[in-house]
Amino acid sequence: MKNIVILISGGGSNMAAIVRATERDRWAERFGARIAAVVSNKAEAGGLALAAAHGIATEIVPHKEFPTREAFDEALAKVVDAHSPDLVVLAGFMRILTPGFVERYAGRLVNIHPSLLPAFPGLNTHQRAIDAGCKVAGVTVHQVTTELDHGPILAQAVVPVLPDDTAATLAGRVLAQEHQLYPRAIAGWLADTSRHIRKF
Ligand code: GAR
């Protein structure tokens, strides 16, 4: 069985979309894959209850309890490793990871970012796209490297930016695409077991 470990910080709607896809598209039968655990850096992350309701192991590693990023990432890696991950999926995980963590999971660490990378890495992507006068926006699924919101692009989806958009309306349109794209990108990764992902 290929083990997927999903890291979240909040509502976990992308995680929920992935959970739905594993069940609807029978990832266990088709790919020999399952979601082994959902891990959050926040105890109050809404997604934890949904994961538990689907019989998925949940873990909390509260970043505030650690003095440094390195100490947090070490504790996080210990929890993640306990689930023997073949793929680690960042789904709205809002912590910057240390190079040590990223290198440990090189080639099996993916992220979703709500912009058309390499445009608008970082925060406030939707407002920045509106302010820049972009006519399209979108979402990117990419492999994680030590540079924030960079790394080989696995999949993208595009949405229009409408004249009366606010950051919130644009975010909603992008999020609907995220829920389609992320499960599809992960399924593609699982299907293509022969793909040799470059290590960084
Ligand atoms: C999503 O829009 C995701 O792309 C974004 O946070 C949101 C989490 O929503 N991630 C980032 O901005 C990472 N840089 P969710 O918790 O409902 O999936």
PDB file of C-alpha atoms and ligand atoms in Angstrom:
ATOM      1  CA  MET A   1       0.000   0.000   0.000  1.00  0.00           C
ATOM      2  CA  LYS A   2       1.253   3.474  -0.862  1.00  0.00           C
ATOM      3  CA  ASN A   3       0.761   5.745   2.108  1.00  0.00           C
ATOM      4  CA  ILE A   4      -0.287   9.346   1.638  1.00  0.00           C
ATOM      5  CA  VAL A   5       0.144  11.734   4.554  1.00  0.00           C
ATOM      6  CA  ILE A   6      -1.703  15.048   4.260  1.00  0.00           C
ATOM      7  CA  LEU A   7      -0.596  18.149   6.183  1.00  0.00           C
ATOM      8  CA  ILE A   8      -3.184  20.847   6.907  1.00  0.00           C
ATOM      9  CA  SER A   9      -3.503  24.011   8.988  1.00  0.00           C
ATOM     10  CA  GLY A  10      -7.133  24.984   8.624  1.00  0.00           C
ATOM     11  CA  GLY A  11     -10.449  24.121   7.054  1.00  0.00           C
ATOM     12  CA  GLY A  12      -8.941  21.352   5.010  1.00  0.00           C
ATOM     13  CA  SER A  13     -11.287  21.622   2.049  1.00  0.00           C
ATOM     14  CA  ASN A  14      -8.531  20.412  -0.290  1.00  0.00           C
ATOM     15  CA  MET A  15      -7.858  17.500   2.045  1.00  0.00           C
ATOM     16  CA  ALA A  16     -11.596  16.750   2.019  1.00  0.00           C
ATOM     17  CA  ALA A  17     -11.590  16.762  -1.789  1.00  0.00           C
ATOM     18  CA  ILE A  18      -8.699  14.290  -1.783  1.00  0.00           C
ATOM     19  CA  VAL A  19     -10.494  12.078   0.756  1.00  0.00           C
ATOM     20  CA  ARG A  20     -13.612  12.124  -1.440  1.00  0.00           C
ATOM     21  CA  ALA A  21     -11.539  11.204  -4.496  1.00  0.00           C
ATOM     22  CA  THR A  22      -9.845   8.250  -2.765  1.00  0.00           C
ATOM     23  CA  GLU A  23     -13.286   6.840  -1.957  1.00  0.00           C
ATOM     24  CA  ARG A  24     -15.133   7.780  -5.169  1.00  0.00           C
ATOM     25  CA  ASP A  25     -12.317   6.704  -7.493  1.00  0.00           C
ATOM     26  CA  ARG A  26     -11.272   3.677  -5.403  1.00  0.00           C
ATOM     27  CA  TRP A  27      -7.605   4.628  -5.068  1.00  0.00           C
ATOM     28  CA  ALA A  28      -6.956   1.531  -2.916  1.00  0.00           C
ATOM     29  CA  GLU A  29      -7.985  -0.794  -5.743  1.00  0.00           C
ATOM     30  CA  ARG A  30      -6.666   1.302  -8.627  1.00  0.00           C
ATOM     31  CA  PHE A  31      -3.380   2.521  -7.208  1.00  0.00           C
ATOM     32  CA  GLY A  32      -2.884   0.531  -4.012  1.00  0.00           C
ATOM     33  CA  ALA A  33      -2.933   3.872  -2.212  1.00  0.00           C
ATOM     34  CA  ARG A  34      -4.587   5.166   0.904  1.00  0.00           C
ATOM     35  CA  ILE A  35      -4.529   8.233   3.109  1.00  0.00           C
ATOM     36  CA  ALA A  36      -2.536   7.020   6.084  1.00  0.00           C
ATOM     37  CA  ALA A  37      -2.855  10.149   8.206  1.00  0.00           C
ATOM     38  CA  VAL A  38      -3.845  13.798   8.318  1.00  0.00           C
ATOM     39  CA  VAL A  39      -1.489  15.951  10.377  1.00  0.00           C
ATOM     40  CA  SER A  40      -2.189  19.510  11.518  1.00  0.00           C
ATOM     41  CA  ASN A  41      -0.015  22.133  13.184  1.00  0.00           C
ATOM     42  CA  LYS A  42      -3.182  23.553  14.759  1.00  0.00           C
ATOM     43  CA  ALA A  43      -5.439  21.615  17.132  1.00  0.00           C
ATOM     44  CA  GLU A  44      -8.454  23.637  15.988  1.00  0.00           C
ATOM     45  CA  ALA A  45      -8.034  22.802  12.281  1.00  0.00           C
ATOM     46  CA  GLY A  46     -11.537  22.035  11.037  1.00  0.00           C
ATOM     47  CA  GLY A  47     -10.326  19.319   8.703  1.00  0.00           C
ATOM     48  CA  LEU A  48      -9.259  17.011  11.521  1.00  0.00           C
ATOM     49  CA  ALA A  49     -12.836  16.051  12.414  1.00  0.00           C
ATOM     50  CA  LEU A  50     -13.672  15.262   8.825  1.00  0.00           C
ATOM     51  CA  ALA A  51     -10.595  13.050   8.475  1.00  0.00           C
ATOM     52  CA  ALA A  52     -11.443  11.213  11.692  1.00  0.00           C
ATOM     53  CA  ALA A  53     -15.027  10.729  10.500  1.00  0.00           C
ATOM     54  CA  HIS A  54     -13.593   8.931   7.469  1.00  0.00           C
ATOM     55  CA  GLY A  55     -11.569   6.613   9.680  1.00  0.00           C
ATOM     56  CA  ILE A  56      -8.265   8.342   8.918  1.00  0.00           C
ATOM     57  CA  ALA A  57      -5.637   8.680  11.658  1.00  0.00           C
ATOM     58  CA  THR A  58      -5.213  12.280  12.764  1.00  0.00           C
ATOM     59  CA  GLU A  59      -2.240  13.884  14.466  1.00  0.00           C
ATOM     60  CA  ILE A  60      -1.545  17.331  15.885  1.00  0.00           C
ATOM     61  CA  VAL A  61       1.935  18.834  16.133  1.00  0.00           C
ATOM     62  CA  PRO A  62       1.353  22.341  17.536  1.00  0.00           C
ATOM     63  CA  HIS A  63       4.094  24.563  16.106  1.00  0.00           C
ATOM     64  CA  LYS A  64       3.726  27.033  18.978  1.00  0.00           C
ATOM     65  CA  GLU A  65       5.137  24.477  21.389  1.00  0.00           C
ATOM     66  CA  PHE A  66       8.509  24.414  19.662  1.00  0.00           C
ATOM     67  CA  PRO A  67      11.212  27.044  20.126  1.00  0.00           C
ATOM     68  CA  THR A  68      12.523  26.926  16.563  1.00  0.00           C
ATOM     69  CA  ARG A  69      11.387  25.968  13.069  1.00  0.00           C
ATOM     70  CA  GLU A  70      13.996  23.213  13.115  1.00  0.00           C
ATOM     71  CA  ALA A  71      12.616  21.711  16.337  1.00  0.00           C
ATOM     72  CA  PHE A  72       9.062  21.845  14.982  1.00  0.00           C
ATOM     73  CA  ASP A  73      10.051  20.270  11.673  1.00  0.00           C
ATOM     74  CA  GLU A  74      11.948  17.507  13.465  1.00  0.00           C
ATOM     75  CA  ALA A  75       8.878  16.658  15.545  1.00  0.00           C
ATOM     76  CA  LEU A  76       6.681  16.899  12.467  1.00  0.00           C
ATOM     77  CA  ALA A  77       8.951  14.550  10.513  1.00  0.00           C
ATOM     78  CA  LYS A  78       8.853  12.024  13.340  1.00  0.00           C
ATOM     79  CA  VAL A  79       5.038  11.995  13.266  1.00  0.00           C
ATOM     80  CA  VAL A  80       4.925  11.867   9.458  1.00  0.00           C
ATOM     81  CA  ASP A  81       7.507   9.070   9.303  1.00  0.00           C
ATOM     82  CA  ALA A  82       5.481   6.964  11.750  1.00  0.00           C
ATOM     83  CA  HIS A  83       2.994   6.577   8.872  1.00  0.00           C
ATOM     84  CA  SER A  84       5.640   5.425   6.341  1.00  0.00           C
ATOM     85  CA  PRO A  85       4.754   8.034   3.727  1.00  0.00           C
ATOM     86  CA  ASP A  86       5.234   7.451   0.009  1.00  0.00           C
ATOM     87  CA  LEU A  87       3.787  10.879  -0.652  1.00  0.00           C
ATOM     88  CA  VAL A  88       3.447  13.901   1.637  1.00  0.00           C
ATOM     89  CA  VAL A  89       0.734  16.312   0.527  1.00  0.00           C
ATOM     90  CA  LEU A  90       0.647  19.919   1.748  1.00  0.00           C
ATOM     91  CA  ALA A  91      -2.993  21.014   1.630  1.00  0.00           C
ATOM     92  CA  GLY A  92      -3.289  24.504   3.044  1.00  0.00           C
ATOM     93  CA  PHE A  93      -0.356  23.820   5.367  1.00  0.00           C
ATOM     94  CA  MET A  94       0.668  27.346   6.292  1.00  0.00           C
ATOM     95  CA  ARG A  95       4.130  26.834   7.741  1.00  0.00           C
ATOM     96  CA  ILE A  96       7.383  27.452   5.917  1.00  0.00           C
ATOM     97  CA  LEU A  97       9.320  24.203   6.017  1.00  0.00           C
ATOM     98  CA  THR A  98      13.039  24.021   6.719  1.00  0.00           C
ATOM     99  CA  PRO A  99      15.432  22.784   4.030  1.00  0.00           C
ATOM    100  CA  GLY A 100      16.073  19.710   6.203  1.00  0.00           C
ATOM    101  CA  PHE A 101      12.386  18.734   6.109  1.00  0.00           C
ATOM    102  CA  VAL A 102      12.075  19.414   2.381  1.00  0.00           C
ATOM    103  CA  GLU A 103      15.190  17.399   1.563  1.00  0.00           C
ATOM    104  CA  ARG A 104      14.025  14.475   3.697  1.00  0.00           C
ATOM    105  CA  TYR A 105      10.928  14.116   1.486  1.00  0.00           C
ATOM    106  CA  ALA A 106      12.529  15.179  -1.795  1.00  0.00           C
ATOM    107  CA  GLY A 107      10.562  13.885  -4.754  1.00  0.00           C
ATOM    108  CA  ARG A 108       7.597  12.862  -2.607  1.00  0.00           C
ATOM    109  CA  LEU A 109       6.457  16.240  -1.260  1.00  0.00           C
ATOM    110  CA  VAL A 110       3.799  18.215  -3.137  1.00  0.00           C
ATOM    111  CA  ASN A 111       1.992  21.491  -2.500  1.00  0.00           C
ATOM    112  CA  ILE A 112      -0.984  23.396  -3.835  1.00  0.00           C
ATOM    113  CA  HIS A 113      -0.670  27.154  -4.199  1.00  0.00           C
ATOM    114  CA  PRO A 114      -3.526  29.467  -5.194  1.00  0.00           C
ATOM    115  CA  SER A 115      -1.808  31.293  -8.044  1.00  0.00           C
ATOM    116  CA  LEU A 116      -0.352  30.548 -11.441  1.00  0.00           C
ATOM    117  CA  LEU A 117       3.224  30.066 -10.265  1.00  0.00           C
ATOM    118  CA  PRO A 118       5.813  31.405 -10.770  1.00  0.00           C
ATOM    119  CA  ALA A 119       3.519  34.439 -10.407  1.00  0.00           C
ATOM    120  CA  PHE A 120       2.561  35.448  -6.882  1.00  0.00           C
ATOM    121  CA  PRO A 121       4.362  33.096  -4.520  1.00  0.00           C
ATOM    122  CA  GLY A 122       3.652  33.768  -0.835  1.00  0.00           C
ATOM    123  CA  LEU A 123       0.517  35.228   0.742  1.00  0.00           C
ATOM    124  CA  ASN A 124      -2.402  37.413  -0.463  1.00  0.00           C
ATOM    125  CA  THR A 125      -2.184  35.943  -3.945  1.00  0.00           C
ATOM    126  CA  HIS A 126      -5.719  36.877  -5.001  1.00  0.00           C
ATOM    127  CA  GLN A 127      -5.506  40.558  -4.032  1.00  0.00           C
ATOM    128  CA  ARG A 128      -2.096  40.788  -5.676  1.00  0.00           C
ATOM    129  CA  ALA A 129      -3.467  39.285  -8.909  1.00  0.00           C
ATOM    130  CA  ILE A 130      -6.361  41.789  -8.874  1.00  0.00           C
ATOM    131  CA  ASP A 131      -4.036  44.711  -8.098  1.00  0.00           C
ATOM    132  CA  ALA A 132      -1.742  43.694 -10.951  1.00  0.00           C
ATOM    133  CA  GLY A 133      -4.667  43.814 -13.367  1.00  0.00           C
ATOM    134  CA  CYS A 134      -4.433  40.110 -14.229  1.00  0.00           C
ATOM    135  CA  LYS A 135      -7.193  38.876 -16.540  1.00  0.00           C
ATOM    136  CA  VAL A 136      -6.671  35.280 -15.436  1.00  0.00           C
ATOM    137  CA  ALA A 137      -5.659  33.678 -12.164  1.00  0.00           C
ATOM    138  CA  GLY A 138      -5.500  30.087 -11.057  1.00  0.00           C
ATOM    139  CA  VAL A 139      -3.866  27.362  -9.048  1.00  0.00           C
ATOM    140  CA  THR A 140      -0.680  25.330  -9.195  1.00  0.00           C
ATOM    141  CA  VAL A 141       0.229  21.899  -7.862  1.00  0.00           C
ATOM    142  CA  HIS A 142       3.990  21.554  -7.652  1.00  0.00           C
ATOM    143  CA  GLN A 143       6.781  19.565  -6.117  1.00  0.00           C
ATOM    144  CA  VAL A 144       8.226  21.270  -3.090  1.00  0.00           C
ATOM    145  CA  THR A 145      11.809  22.474  -3.141  1.00  0.00           C
ATOM    146  CA  THR A 146      13.681  24.538  -0.601  1.00  0.00           C
ATOM    147  CA  GLU A 147      12.571  27.767  -2.336  1.00  0.00           C
ATOM    148  CA  LEU A 148       9.089  28.831  -1.157  1.00  0.00           C
ATOM    149  CA  ASP A 149       6.308  28.153  -3.698  1.00  0.00           C
ATOM    150  CA  HIS A 150       8.756  27.025  -6.371  1.00  0.00           C
ATOM    151  CA  GLY A 151       9.578  23.602  -7.749  1.00  0.00           C
ATOM    152  CA  PRO A 152       8.552  21.564 -10.789  1.00  0.00           C
ATOM    153  CA  ILE A 153       4.939  22.189 -11.766  1.00  0.00           C
ATOM    154  CA  LEU A 154       2.729  19.087 -11.865  1.00  0.00           C
ATOM    155  CA  ALA A 155      -0.591  20.684 -12.810  1.00  0.00           C
ATOM    156  CA  GLN A 156      -2.307  24.047 -13.191  1.00  0.00           C
ATOM    157  CA  ALA A 157      -5.842  25.306 -13.736  1.00  0.00           C
ATOM    158  CA  VAL A 158      -6.873  28.763 -14.905  1.00  0.00           C
ATOM    159  CA  VAL A 159      -9.900  30.888 -13.980  1.00  0.00           C
ATOM    160  CA  PRO A 160     -10.929  34.327 -15.269  1.00  0.00           C
ATOM    161  CA  VAL A 161     -10.544  37.417 -13.102  1.00  0.00           C
ATOM    162  CA  LEU A 162     -13.847  39.269 -13.476  1.00  0.00           C
ATOM    163  CA  PRO A 163     -14.096  43.082 -13.400  1.00  0.00           C
ATOM    164  CA  ASP A 164     -15.953  43.227 -10.076  1.00  0.00           C
ATOM    165  CA  ASP A 165     -13.903  40.522  -8.327  1.00  0.00           C
ATOM    166  CA  THR A 166     -12.774  40.923  -4.743  1.00  0.00           C
ATOM    167  CA  ALA A 167     -10.059  38.759  -3.215  1.00  0.00           C
ATOM    168  CA  ALA A 168     -12.855  36.677  -1.667  1.00  0.00           C
ATOM    169  CA  THR A 169     -14.823  36.051  -4.861  1.00  0.00           C
ATOM    170  CA  LEU A 170     -11.666  35.227  -6.775  1.00  0.00           C
ATOM    171  CA  ALA A 171     -10.480  32.928  -3.972  1.00  0.00           C
ATOM    172  CA  GLY A 172     -13.785  31.048  -4.136  1.00  0.00           C
ATOM    173  CA  ARG A 173     -13.505  30.567  -7.904  1.00  0.00           C
ATOM    174  CA  VAL A 174      -9.917  29.362  -7.562  1.00  0.00           C
ATOM    175  CA  LEU A 175     -10.749  27.064  -4.636  1.00  0.00           C
ATOM    176  CA  ALA A 176     -13.410  25.264  -6.684  1.00  0.00           C
ATOM    177  CA  GLN A 177     -10.672  24.497  -9.224  1.00  0.00           C
ATOM    178  CA  GLU A 178      -8.260  23.422  -6.476  1.00  0.00           C
ATOM    179  CA  HIS A 179     -10.745  20.757  -5.394  1.00  0.00           C
ATOM    180  CA  GLN A 180     -10.739  19.302  -8.924  1.00  0.00           C
ATOM    181  CA  LEU A 181      -7.057  19.721  -9.655  1.00  0.00           C
ATOM    182  CA  TYR A 182      -5.348  18.416  -6.521  1.00  0.00           C
ATOM    183  CA  PRO A 183      -6.982  14.956  -6.484  1.00  0.00           C
ATOM    184  CA  ARG A 184      -6.351  14.666 -10.231  1.00  0.00           C
ATOM    185  CA  ALA A 185      -2.688  15.619  -9.873  1.00  0.00           C
ATOM    186  CA  ILE A 186      -2.166  13.144  -7.031  1.00  0.00           C
ATOM    187  CA  ALA A 187      -3.943  10.383  -8.947  1.00  0.00           C
ATOM    188  CA  GLY A 188      -1.631  11.121 -11.871  1.00  0.00           C
ATOM    189  CA  TRP A 189       1.385  10.865  -9.599  1.00  0.00           C
ATOM    190  CA  LEU A 190       0.127   7.555  -8.210  1.00  0.00           C
ATOM    191  CA  ALA A 191      -0.706   6.137 -11.640  1.00  0.00           C
ATOM    192  CA  ASP A 192       2.674   6.967 -13.041  1.00  0.00           C
ATOM    193  CA  THR A 193       4.702   4.845 -10.683  1.00  0.00           C
ATOM    194  CA  SER A 194       7.448   4.615 -13.240  1.00  0.00           C
ATOM    195  CA  ARG A 195       7.890   8.359 -13.283  1.00  0.00           C
ATOM    196  CA  HIS A 196      11.272   9.244 -11.874  1.00  0.00           C
ATOM    197  CA  ILE A 197      10.856  12.507 -10.085  1.00  0.00           C
ATOM    198  CA  ARG A 198      14.043  14.496  -9.955  1.00  0.00           C
ATOM    199  CA  LYS A 199      15.478  14.914  -6.510  1.00  0.00           C
ATOM    200  CA  PHE A 200      16.716  18.309  -5.403  1.00  0.00           C
TER     201      PHE A 200
HETATM  202  C1  GAR B   1      -6.066  26.883  -0.339  1.00  0.00           C
HETATM  203  O1  GAR B   1      -6.538  27.899  -1.153  1.00  0.00           O
HETATM  204  C2  GAR B   1      -4.603  26.599  -0.659  1.00  0.00           C
HETATM  205  O2  GAR B   1      -4.290  26.693  -2.017  1.00  0.00           O
HETATM  206  C3  GAR B   1      -3.926  27.673   0.142  1.00  0.00           C
HETATM  207  O3  GAR B   1      -4.622  27.737   1.353  1.00  0.00           O
HETATM  208  C4  GAR B   1      -5.988  27.340   1.129  1.00  0.00           C
HETATM  209  C5  GAR B   1      -6.313  26.230   2.104  1.00  0.00           C
HETATM  210  O4  GAR B   1      -7.660  25.871   2.024  1.00  0.00           O
HETATM  211  N1  GAR B   1      -2.538  27.381   0.333  1.00  0.00           N
HETATM  212  C6  GAR B   1      -1.577  28.307   0.360  1.00  0.00           C
HETATM  213  O5  GAR B   1      -1.797  29.481   0.282  1.00  0.00           O
HETATM  214  C7  GAR B   1      -0.179  27.767   0.551  1.00  0.00           C
HETATM  215  N2  GAR B   1       0.806  28.730   0.191  1.00  0.00           N
HETATM  216  P1  GAR B   1      -8.156  24.483   2.634  1.00  0.00           P
HETATM  217  O6  GAR B   1      -7.594  24.362   4.049  1.00  0.00           O
HETATM  218  O7  GAR B   1      -9.661  24.642   2.653  1.00  0.00           O
HETATM  219  O8  GAR B   1      -7.678  23.391   1.734  1.00  0.00           O
END
